[in-house]
Amino acid sequence: MRMGRILPQDFYARDPALVAMNLLGKVLCRVLRGIILAGVIVETEAYYGETDPASRAYRSRGDIAMMLYGDVGRALVYGVHGKWLFNVVAHEPHGSGGVLIRALEPIRGVEMMKKLRKIDDLLKLTNGPGRLTEAMDINKNLHKKPVYLNSSEITIREGRKEENIARSFRIGVTKDLDIPLRFYVKNSRFVSVRA
DNA sequence: CGCCAGATTGACT
DNA sequence: GTCAATCTGGCGG
């Protein structure tokens, strides 16, 4: 697959659920020590601000929480259970929210991803939010970096058109909202486990 | 400073 | 299916 153009910042200036849905089929691109690692986004989740009990902005005023209210199109990287999770800040003007990238279909730099993950199985390389960050060496260094600039080590680009989009409730959250906010490519083998 | 929840994963019965 | 290792950010003292 040819590398598409980088999505502009205003792509992220919409409701997080809409952005999450529209990110399916787009390409997450990471430049690591001159090597390009890339994967098609096949699973995402939307999060809101203080109204969302699963959000990091729910009853919190820390740096992570405040970022959800800040500039759209920036990487929001933070740790849970010893893993790094990769999000992009996305919300309407004066709103709050972000999109968690939960799974990728690897398309470039597979050998390096296998090294970083210390496994060989292509299907288990990037099928989970903590797995894909390990496969692409995404960590605190990329926190707050814009994903819409050519100079960034992490960008999101045009990819393919996805047809079969499904949605479900978010995975792993203790308190969810009553609308399903997880989006995934229905017949992809690279979607994370559980449902 | 100490404590601990948590948007997870991998190992195991 | 169950379970615990994992470690950072945020908050209380």
PDB file of C-alpha atoms (C1' of nucleotides) in Angstrom:
ATOM      1  CA  MET A   1       0.000   0.000   0.000  1.00  0.00           C
ATOM      2  CA  ARG A   2       1.359   3.433  -1.003  1.00  0.00           C
ATOM      3  CA  MET A   3       1.802   6.003   1.787  1.00  0.00           C
ATOM      4  CA  GLY A   4      -1.117   8.428   1.655  1.00  0.00           C
ATOM      5  CA  ARG A   5      -1.046  12.079   2.625  1.00  0.00           C
ATOM      6  CA  ILE A   6      -1.141  13.085   6.264  1.00  0.00           C
ATOM      7  CA  LEU A   7      -4.604  13.853   7.650  1.00  0.00           C
ATOM      8  CA  PRO A   8      -4.970  17.581   8.416  1.00  0.00           C
ATOM      9  CA  GLN A   9      -5.446  18.830  11.970  1.00  0.00           C
ATOM     10  CA  ASP A  10      -9.110  19.697  11.403  1.00  0.00           C
ATOM     11  CA  PHE A  11      -9.846  16.010  10.787  1.00  0.00           C
ATOM     12  CA  TYR A  12      -9.711  15.768  14.588  1.00  0.00           C
ATOM     13  CA  ALA A  13     -11.891  18.804  15.285  1.00  0.00           C
ATOM     14  CA  ARG A  14     -15.106  16.763  15.435  1.00  0.00           C
ATOM     15  CA  ASP A  15     -17.000  14.566  17.853  1.00  0.00           C
ATOM     16  CA  PRO A  16     -14.620  11.835  19.126  1.00  0.00           C
ATOM     17  CA  ALA A  17     -17.018   9.057  18.102  1.00  0.00           C
ATOM     18  CA  LEU A  18     -17.085  10.353  14.537  1.00  0.00           C
ATOM     19  CA  VAL A  19     -13.300  10.647  14.468  1.00  0.00           C
ATOM     20  CA  ALA A  20     -12.928   7.151  15.942  1.00  0.00           C
ATOM     21  CA  MET A  21     -15.172   5.722  13.230  1.00  0.00           C
ATOM     22  CA  ASN A  22     -13.420   7.625  10.449  1.00  0.00           C
ATOM     23  CA  LEU A  23      -9.948   6.584  11.609  1.00  0.00           C
ATOM     24  CA  LEU A  24     -10.681   2.975  10.603  1.00  0.00           C
ATOM     25  CA  GLY A  25      -8.734   2.239   7.422  1.00  0.00           C
ATOM     26  CA  LYS A  26      -6.294   5.109   8.008  1.00  0.00           C
ATOM     27  CA  VAL A  27      -2.584   4.369   8.433  1.00  0.00           C
ATOM     28  CA  LEU A  28      -0.592   4.921  11.613  1.00  0.00           C
ATOM     29  CA  CYS A  29       2.976   5.654  10.606  1.00  0.00           C
ATOM     30  CA  ARG A  30       5.988   5.628  12.902  1.00  0.00           C
ATOM     31  CA  VAL A  31       9.542   6.585  11.956  1.00  0.00           C
ATOM     32  CA  LEU A  32      11.989   4.757  14.204  1.00  0.00           C
ATOM     33  CA  ARG A  33      15.757   5.115  13.725  1.00  0.00           C
ATOM     34  CA  GLY A  34      15.179   5.742  10.004  1.00  0.00           C
ATOM     35  CA  ILE A  35      12.918   2.712   9.615  1.00  0.00           C
ATOM     36  CA  ILE A  36       9.246   3.172   8.744  1.00  0.00           C
ATOM     37  CA  LEU A  37       6.725   1.131  10.715  1.00  0.00           C
ATOM     38  CA  ALA A  38       3.115   1.327   9.575  1.00  0.00           C
ATOM     39  CA  GLY A  39      -0.236  -0.322  10.134  1.00  0.00           C
ATOM     40  CA  VAL A  40      -3.854   0.136   9.049  1.00  0.00           C
ATOM     41  CA  ILE A  41      -6.074   1.144  11.972  1.00  0.00           C
ATOM     42  CA  VAL A  42      -8.723  -1.564  12.439  1.00  0.00           C
ATOM     43  CA  GLU A  43     -10.051  -0.820  15.951  1.00  0.00           C
ATOM     44  CA  THR A  44     -10.644   2.382  17.926  1.00  0.00           C
ATOM     45  CA  GLU A  45     -12.543   3.725  20.924  1.00  0.00           C
ATOM     46  CA  ALA A  46     -13.894   7.213  21.615  1.00  0.00           C
ATOM     47  CA  TYR A  47     -13.631   8.923  25.019  1.00  0.00           C
ATOM     48  CA  TYR A  48     -15.143  12.178  26.204  1.00  0.00           C
ATOM     49  CA  GLY A  49     -14.367  14.548  29.075  1.00  0.00           C
ATOM     50  CA  GLU A  50     -15.857  14.977  32.539  1.00  0.00           C
ATOM     51  CA  THR A  51     -19.233  13.532  31.441  1.00  0.00           C
ATOM     52  CA  ASP A  52     -17.632  10.172  30.627  1.00  0.00           C
ATOM     53  CA  PRO A  53     -17.023   7.910  33.647  1.00  0.00           C
ATOM     54  CA  ALA A  54     -14.440   5.888  31.693  1.00  0.00           C
ATOM     55  CA  SER A  55     -12.453   8.993  30.693  1.00  0.00           C
ATOM     56  CA  ARG A  56      -9.213  10.092  32.305  1.00  0.00           C
ATOM     57  CA  ALA A  57     -10.821  13.513  32.525  1.00  0.00           C
ATOM     58  CA  TYR A  58     -13.543  12.148  34.813  1.00  0.00           C
ATOM     59  CA  ARG A  59     -12.944  13.670  38.245  1.00  0.00           C
ATOM     60  CA  SER A  60      -9.369  14.511  37.446  1.00  0.00           C
ATOM     61  CA  ARG A  61      -7.471  17.710  36.708  1.00  0.00           C
ATOM     62  CA  GLY A  62      -4.057  16.270  35.927  1.00  0.00           C
ATOM     63  CA  ASP A  63      -1.964  16.708  32.807  1.00  0.00           C
ATOM     64  CA  ILE A  64      -3.542  13.761  30.960  1.00  0.00           C
ATOM     65  CA  ALA A  65      -7.061  14.985  31.751  1.00  0.00           C
ATOM     66  CA  MET A  66      -6.333  18.553  30.698  1.00  0.00           C
ATOM     67  CA  MET A  67      -4.897  17.394  27.374  1.00  0.00           C
ATOM     68  CA  LEU A  68      -8.325  16.060  26.429  1.00  0.00           C
ATOM     69  CA  TYR A  69      -9.487  19.681  26.493  1.00  0.00           C
ATOM     70  CA  GLY A  70      -6.507  20.979  24.528  1.00  0.00           C
ATOM     71  CA  ASP A  71      -5.215  21.078  20.941  1.00  0.00           C
ATOM     72  CA  VAL A  72      -6.712  18.402  18.692  1.00  0.00           C
ATOM     73  CA  GLY A  73      -4.480  16.129  16.646  1.00  0.00           C
ATOM     74  CA  ARG A  74      -1.857  15.587  19.334  1.00  0.00           C
ATOM     75  CA  ALA A  75      -0.658  12.239  20.610  1.00  0.00           C
ATOM     76  CA  LEU A  76      -1.810  11.438  24.133  1.00  0.00           C
ATOM     77  CA  VAL A  77       0.322   8.624  25.525  1.00  0.00           C
ATOM     78  CA  TYR A  78      -0.107   7.288  29.023  1.00  0.00           C
ATOM     79  CA  GLY A  79       0.496   4.119  30.991  1.00  0.00           C
ATOM     80  CA  VAL A  80      -1.983   1.572  32.357  1.00  0.00           C
ATOM     81  CA  HIS A  81      -1.034  -1.768  33.904  1.00  0.00           C
ATOM     82  CA  GLY A  82       2.544  -1.297  32.827  1.00  0.00           C
ATOM     83  CA  LYS A  83       1.731  -0.702  29.131  1.00  0.00           C
ATOM     84  CA  TRP A  84       1.637   2.501  27.093  1.00  0.00           C
ATOM     85  CA  LEU A  85      -1.619   3.408  25.385  1.00  0.00           C
ATOM     86  CA  PHE A  86      -1.753   5.646  22.320  1.00  0.00           C
ATOM     87  CA  ASN A  87      -4.579   8.154  21.814  1.00  0.00           C
ATOM     88  CA  VAL A  88      -5.172  11.174  19.615  1.00  0.00           C
ATOM     89  CA  VAL A  89      -6.878  14.238  21.074  1.00  0.00           C
ATOM     90  CA  ALA A  90     -10.138  14.836  19.150  1.00  0.00           C
ATOM     91  CA  HIS A  91     -13.164  16.949  19.956  1.00  0.00           C
ATOM     92  CA  GLU A  92     -15.450  19.703  18.699  1.00  0.00           C
ATOM     93  CA  PRO A  93     -14.453  23.326  19.375  1.00  0.00           C
ATOM     94  CA  HIS A  94     -14.711  23.987  23.153  1.00  0.00           C
ATOM     95  CA  GLY A  95     -15.381  20.260  23.673  1.00  0.00           C
ATOM     96  CA  SER A  96     -13.230  17.485  25.084  1.00  0.00           C
ATOM     97  CA  GLY A  97     -12.240  13.983  24.123  1.00  0.00           C
ATOM     98  CA  GLY A  98      -9.888  11.643  22.370  1.00  0.00           C
ATOM     99  CA  VAL A  99      -9.617   8.417  20.417  1.00  0.00           C
ATOM    100  CA  LEU A 100      -7.782   5.323  21.619  1.00  0.00           C
ATOM    101  CA  ILE A 101      -6.104   3.251  18.901  1.00  0.00           C
ATOM    102  CA  ARG A 102      -6.731  -0.364  19.884  1.00  0.00           C
ATOM    103  CA  ALA A 103      -5.499  -2.462  16.950  1.00  0.00           C
ATOM    104  CA  LEU A 104      -3.609  -2.291  13.663  1.00  0.00           C
ATOM    105  CA  GLU A 105      -3.023  -4.466  10.628  1.00  0.00           C
ATOM    106  CA  PRO A 106       0.761  -4.304  10.141  1.00  0.00           C
ATOM    107  CA  ILE A 107       1.785  -3.272   6.617  1.00  0.00           C
ATOM    108  CA  ARG A 108       5.342  -2.020   6.855  1.00  0.00           C
ATOM    109  CA  GLY A 109       8.358  -2.667   9.072  1.00  0.00           C
ATOM    110  CA  VAL A 110       6.982  -6.019  10.200  1.00  0.00           C
ATOM    111  CA  GLU A 111      10.418  -7.463  10.931  1.00  0.00           C
ATOM    112  CA  MET A 112      11.266  -4.661  13.358  1.00  0.00           C
ATOM    113  CA  MET A 113       7.848  -4.977  15.002  1.00  0.00           C
ATOM    114  CA  LYS A 114       8.495  -8.683  15.567  1.00  0.00           C
ATOM    115  CA  LYS A 115      11.787  -7.808  17.193  1.00  0.00           C
ATOM    116  CA  LEU A 116      10.246  -5.197  19.468  1.00  0.00           C
ATOM    117  CA  ARG A 117       7.411  -7.527  20.490  1.00  0.00           C
ATOM    118  CA  LYS A 118       9.743 -10.506  20.784  1.00  0.00           C
ATOM    119  CA  ILE A 119       7.244 -12.735  18.980  1.00  0.00           C
ATOM    120  CA  ASP A 120       6.814 -14.046  15.428  1.00  0.00           C
ATOM    121  CA  ASP A 121       3.046 -14.368  15.117  1.00  0.00           C
ATOM    122  CA  LEU A 122       1.859 -11.617  12.732  1.00  0.00           C
ATOM    123  CA  LEU A 123      -1.678 -11.786  14.106  1.00  0.00           C
ATOM    124  CA  LYS A 124      -0.544 -11.012  17.662  1.00  0.00           C
ATOM    125  CA  LEU A 125       1.829  -8.197  16.759  1.00  0.00           C
ATOM    126  CA  THR A 126      -0.541  -5.234  17.033  1.00  0.00           C
ATOM    127  CA  ASN A 127      -3.964  -6.610  18.042  1.00  0.00           C
ATOM    128  CA  GLY A 128      -4.312  -4.725  21.321  1.00  0.00           C
ATOM    129  CA  PRO A 129      -3.651  -1.179  22.594  1.00  0.00           C
ATOM    130  CA  GLY A 130      -0.642  -2.205  24.680  1.00  0.00           C
ATOM    131  CA  ARG A 131       0.684  -4.511  21.974  1.00  0.00           C
ATOM    132  CA  LEU A 132       0.736  -1.975  19.161  1.00  0.00           C
ATOM    133  CA  THR A 133       2.616   0.565  21.258  1.00  0.00           C
ATOM    134  CA  GLU A 134       5.238  -2.059  22.039  1.00  0.00           C
ATOM    135  CA  ALA A 135       5.455  -3.046  18.353  1.00  0.00           C
ATOM    136  CA  MET A 136       6.024   0.591  17.317  1.00  0.00           C
ATOM    137  CA  ASP A 137       8.047   1.697  20.335  1.00  0.00           C
ATOM    138  CA  ILE A 138       5.442   4.294  21.266  1.00  0.00           C
ATOM    139  CA  ASN A 139       6.087   5.730  24.735  1.00  0.00           C
ATOM    140  CA  LYS A 140       6.242   8.922  26.776  1.00  0.00           C
ATOM    141  CA  ASN A 141       8.714  10.428  24.266  1.00  0.00           C
ATOM    142  CA  LEU A 142       5.867  10.875  21.786  1.00  0.00           C
ATOM    143  CA  HIS A 143       3.448  12.362  24.313  1.00  0.00           C
ATOM    144  CA  LYS A 144       1.935  15.637  23.035  1.00  0.00           C
ATOM    145  CA  LYS A 145       3.502  15.369  19.569  1.00  0.00           C
ATOM    146  CA  PRO A 146       1.228  16.468  16.687  1.00  0.00           C
ATOM    147  CA  VAL A 147       0.279  13.585  14.361  1.00  0.00           C
ATOM    148  CA  TYR A 148      -0.568  15.968  11.489  1.00  0.00           C
ATOM    149  CA  LEU A 149       2.941  17.335  10.850  1.00  0.00           C
ATOM    150  CA  ASN A 150       5.374  15.923   8.312  1.00  0.00           C
ATOM    151  CA  SER A 151       8.239  16.364  10.754  1.00  0.00           C
ATOM    152  CA  SER A 152       6.648  14.165  13.442  1.00  0.00           C
ATOM    153  CA  GLU A 153       8.002  10.704  14.247  1.00  0.00           C
ATOM    154  CA  ILE A 154       4.387   9.602  14.456  1.00  0.00           C
ATOM    155  CA  THR A 155       1.711  10.514  11.880  1.00  0.00           C
ATOM    156  CA  ILE A 156      -1.683   9.328  10.672  1.00  0.00           C
ATOM    157  CA  ARG A 157      -2.250   9.135   6.913  1.00  0.00           C
ATOM    158  CA  GLU A 158      -4.883   8.408   4.302  1.00  0.00           C
ATOM    159  CA  GLY A 159      -5.350   4.670   3.753  1.00  0.00           C
ATOM    160  CA  ARG A 160      -8.106   2.502   2.427  1.00  0.00           C
ATOM    161  CA  LYS A 161     -11.861   2.853   2.451  1.00  0.00           C
ATOM    162  CA  GLU A 162     -13.397   0.558   5.068  1.00  0.00           C
ATOM    163  CA  GLU A 163     -16.861  -0.823   4.366  1.00  0.00           C
ATOM    164  CA  ASN A 164     -17.783  -3.304   7.085  1.00  0.00           C
ATOM    165  CA  ILE A 165     -17.645  -1.187  10.232  1.00  0.00           C
ATOM    166  CA  ALA A 166     -19.079  -2.617  13.438  1.00  0.00           C
ATOM    167  CA  ARG A 167     -19.458  -1.066  16.883  1.00  0.00           C
ATOM    168  CA  SER A 168     -19.687  -2.332  20.431  1.00  0.00           C
ATOM    169  CA  PHE A 169     -19.280  -1.127  23.990  1.00  0.00           C
ATOM    170  CA  ARG A 170     -15.771  -0.214  25.087  1.00  0.00           C
ATOM    171  CA  ILE A 171     -13.456  -2.951  26.303  1.00  0.00           C
ATOM    172  CA  GLY A 172     -11.967  -3.160  29.767  1.00  0.00           C
ATOM    173  CA  VAL A 173     -13.630  -0.057  31.221  1.00  0.00           C
ATOM    174  CA  THR A 174     -15.173  -0.348  34.673  1.00  0.00           C
ATOM    175  CA  LYS A 175     -17.948   2.146  33.985  1.00  0.00           C
ATOM    176  CA  ASP A 176     -19.097   2.648  30.399  1.00  0.00           C
ATOM    177  CA  LEU A 177     -21.621   5.063  28.923  1.00  0.00           C
ATOM    178  CA  ASP A 178     -24.853   3.595  27.535  1.00  0.00           C
ATOM    179  CA  ILE A 179     -23.816   4.175  23.917  1.00  0.00           C
ATOM    180  CA  PRO A 180     -21.367   1.846  22.152  1.00  0.00           C
ATOM    181  CA  LEU A 181     -18.114   3.743  21.533  1.00  0.00           C
ATOM    182  CA  ARG A 182     -15.830   1.037  20.194  1.00  0.00           C
ATOM    183  CA  PHE A 183     -15.453   0.794  16.420  1.00  0.00           C
ATOM    184  CA  TYR A 184     -13.773  -1.970  14.447  1.00  0.00           C
ATOM    185  CA  VAL A 185     -13.439  -3.481  10.996  1.00  0.00           C
ATOM    186  CA  LYS A 186     -15.831  -6.397  11.101  1.00  0.00           C
ATOM    187  CA  ASN A 187     -13.929  -9.047   9.170  1.00  0.00           C
ATOM    188  CA  SER A 188     -10.388  -8.050  10.163  1.00  0.00           C
ATOM    189  CA  ARG A 189      -8.232 -10.766  11.707  1.00  0.00           C
ATOM    190  CA  PHE A 190      -6.177  -8.068  13.448  1.00  0.00           C
ATOM    191  CA  VAL A 191      -8.852  -6.816  15.858  1.00  0.00           C
ATOM    192  CA  SER A 192      -8.095  -7.337  19.566  1.00  0.00           C
ATOM    193  CA  VAL A 193      -9.552 -10.296  21.421  1.00  0.00           C
ATOM    194  CA  ARG A 194     -12.762 -10.350  23.513  1.00  0.00           C
ATOM    195  CA  ALA A 195     -16.078  -8.755  22.583  1.00  0.00           C
TER     196      ALA A 195
ATOM    197  C1'  DC B   1       6.574  11.186  50.001  1.00  0.00           C
ATOM    198  C1'  DG B   2       3.430   6.724  50.073  1.00  0.00           C
ATOM    199  C1'  DC B   3      -0.549   4.633  48.196  1.00  0.00           C
ATOM    200  C1'  DC B   4      -3.377   2.606  44.651  1.00  0.00           C
ATOM    201  C1'  DA B   5      -6.617   2.347  40.616  1.00  0.00           C
ATOM    202  C1'  DG B   6      -6.478   1.081  36.041  1.00  0.00           C
ATOM    203  C1'  DA B   7      -8.725   2.462  28.523  1.00  0.00           C
ATOM    204  C1'  DT B   8      -3.819  -4.714  29.784  1.00  0.00           C
ATOM    205  C1'  DT B   9      -1.514  -8.823  28.849  1.00  0.00           C
ATOM    206  C1'  DG B  10       0.153 -13.448  29.145  1.00  0.00           C
ATOM    207  C1'  DA B  11       0.245 -17.600  31.751  1.00  0.00           C
ATOM    208  C1'  DC B  12      -2.360 -20.979  33.604  1.00  0.00           C
ATOM    209  C1'  DT B  13      -6.601 -24.492  35.488  1.00  0.00           C
TER     210       DT B  13
ATOM    211  C1'  DG C   1     -12.729 -19.511  31.677  1.00  0.00           C
ATOM    212  C1'  DT C   2      -9.494 -17.228  35.958  1.00  0.00           C
ATOM    213  C1'  DC C   3      -5.652 -14.578  37.909  1.00  0.00           C
ATOM    214  C1'  DA C   4      -1.809 -11.723  39.104  1.00  0.00           C
ATOM    215  C1'  DA C   5       2.320  -9.040  37.432  1.00  0.00           C
ATOM    216  C1'  DT C   6       2.936  -4.779  35.789  1.00  0.00           C
ATOM    217  C1'  DC C   7       4.237   0.776  36.563  1.00  0.00           C
ATOM    218  C1'  DT C   8       2.780   5.474  35.963  1.00  0.00           C
ATOM    219  C1'  DG C   9       0.036   9.515  37.109  1.00  0.00           C
ATOM    220  C1'  DG C  10      -2.712  11.644  40.452  1.00  0.00           C
ATOM    221  C1'  DC C  11      -3.993  12.562  44.782  1.00  0.00           C
ATOM    222  C1'  DG C  12      -3.849  12.612  49.995  1.00  0.00           C
ATOM    223  C1'  DG C  13      -0.796  13.495  54.047  1.00  0.00           C
TER     224       DG C  13
END
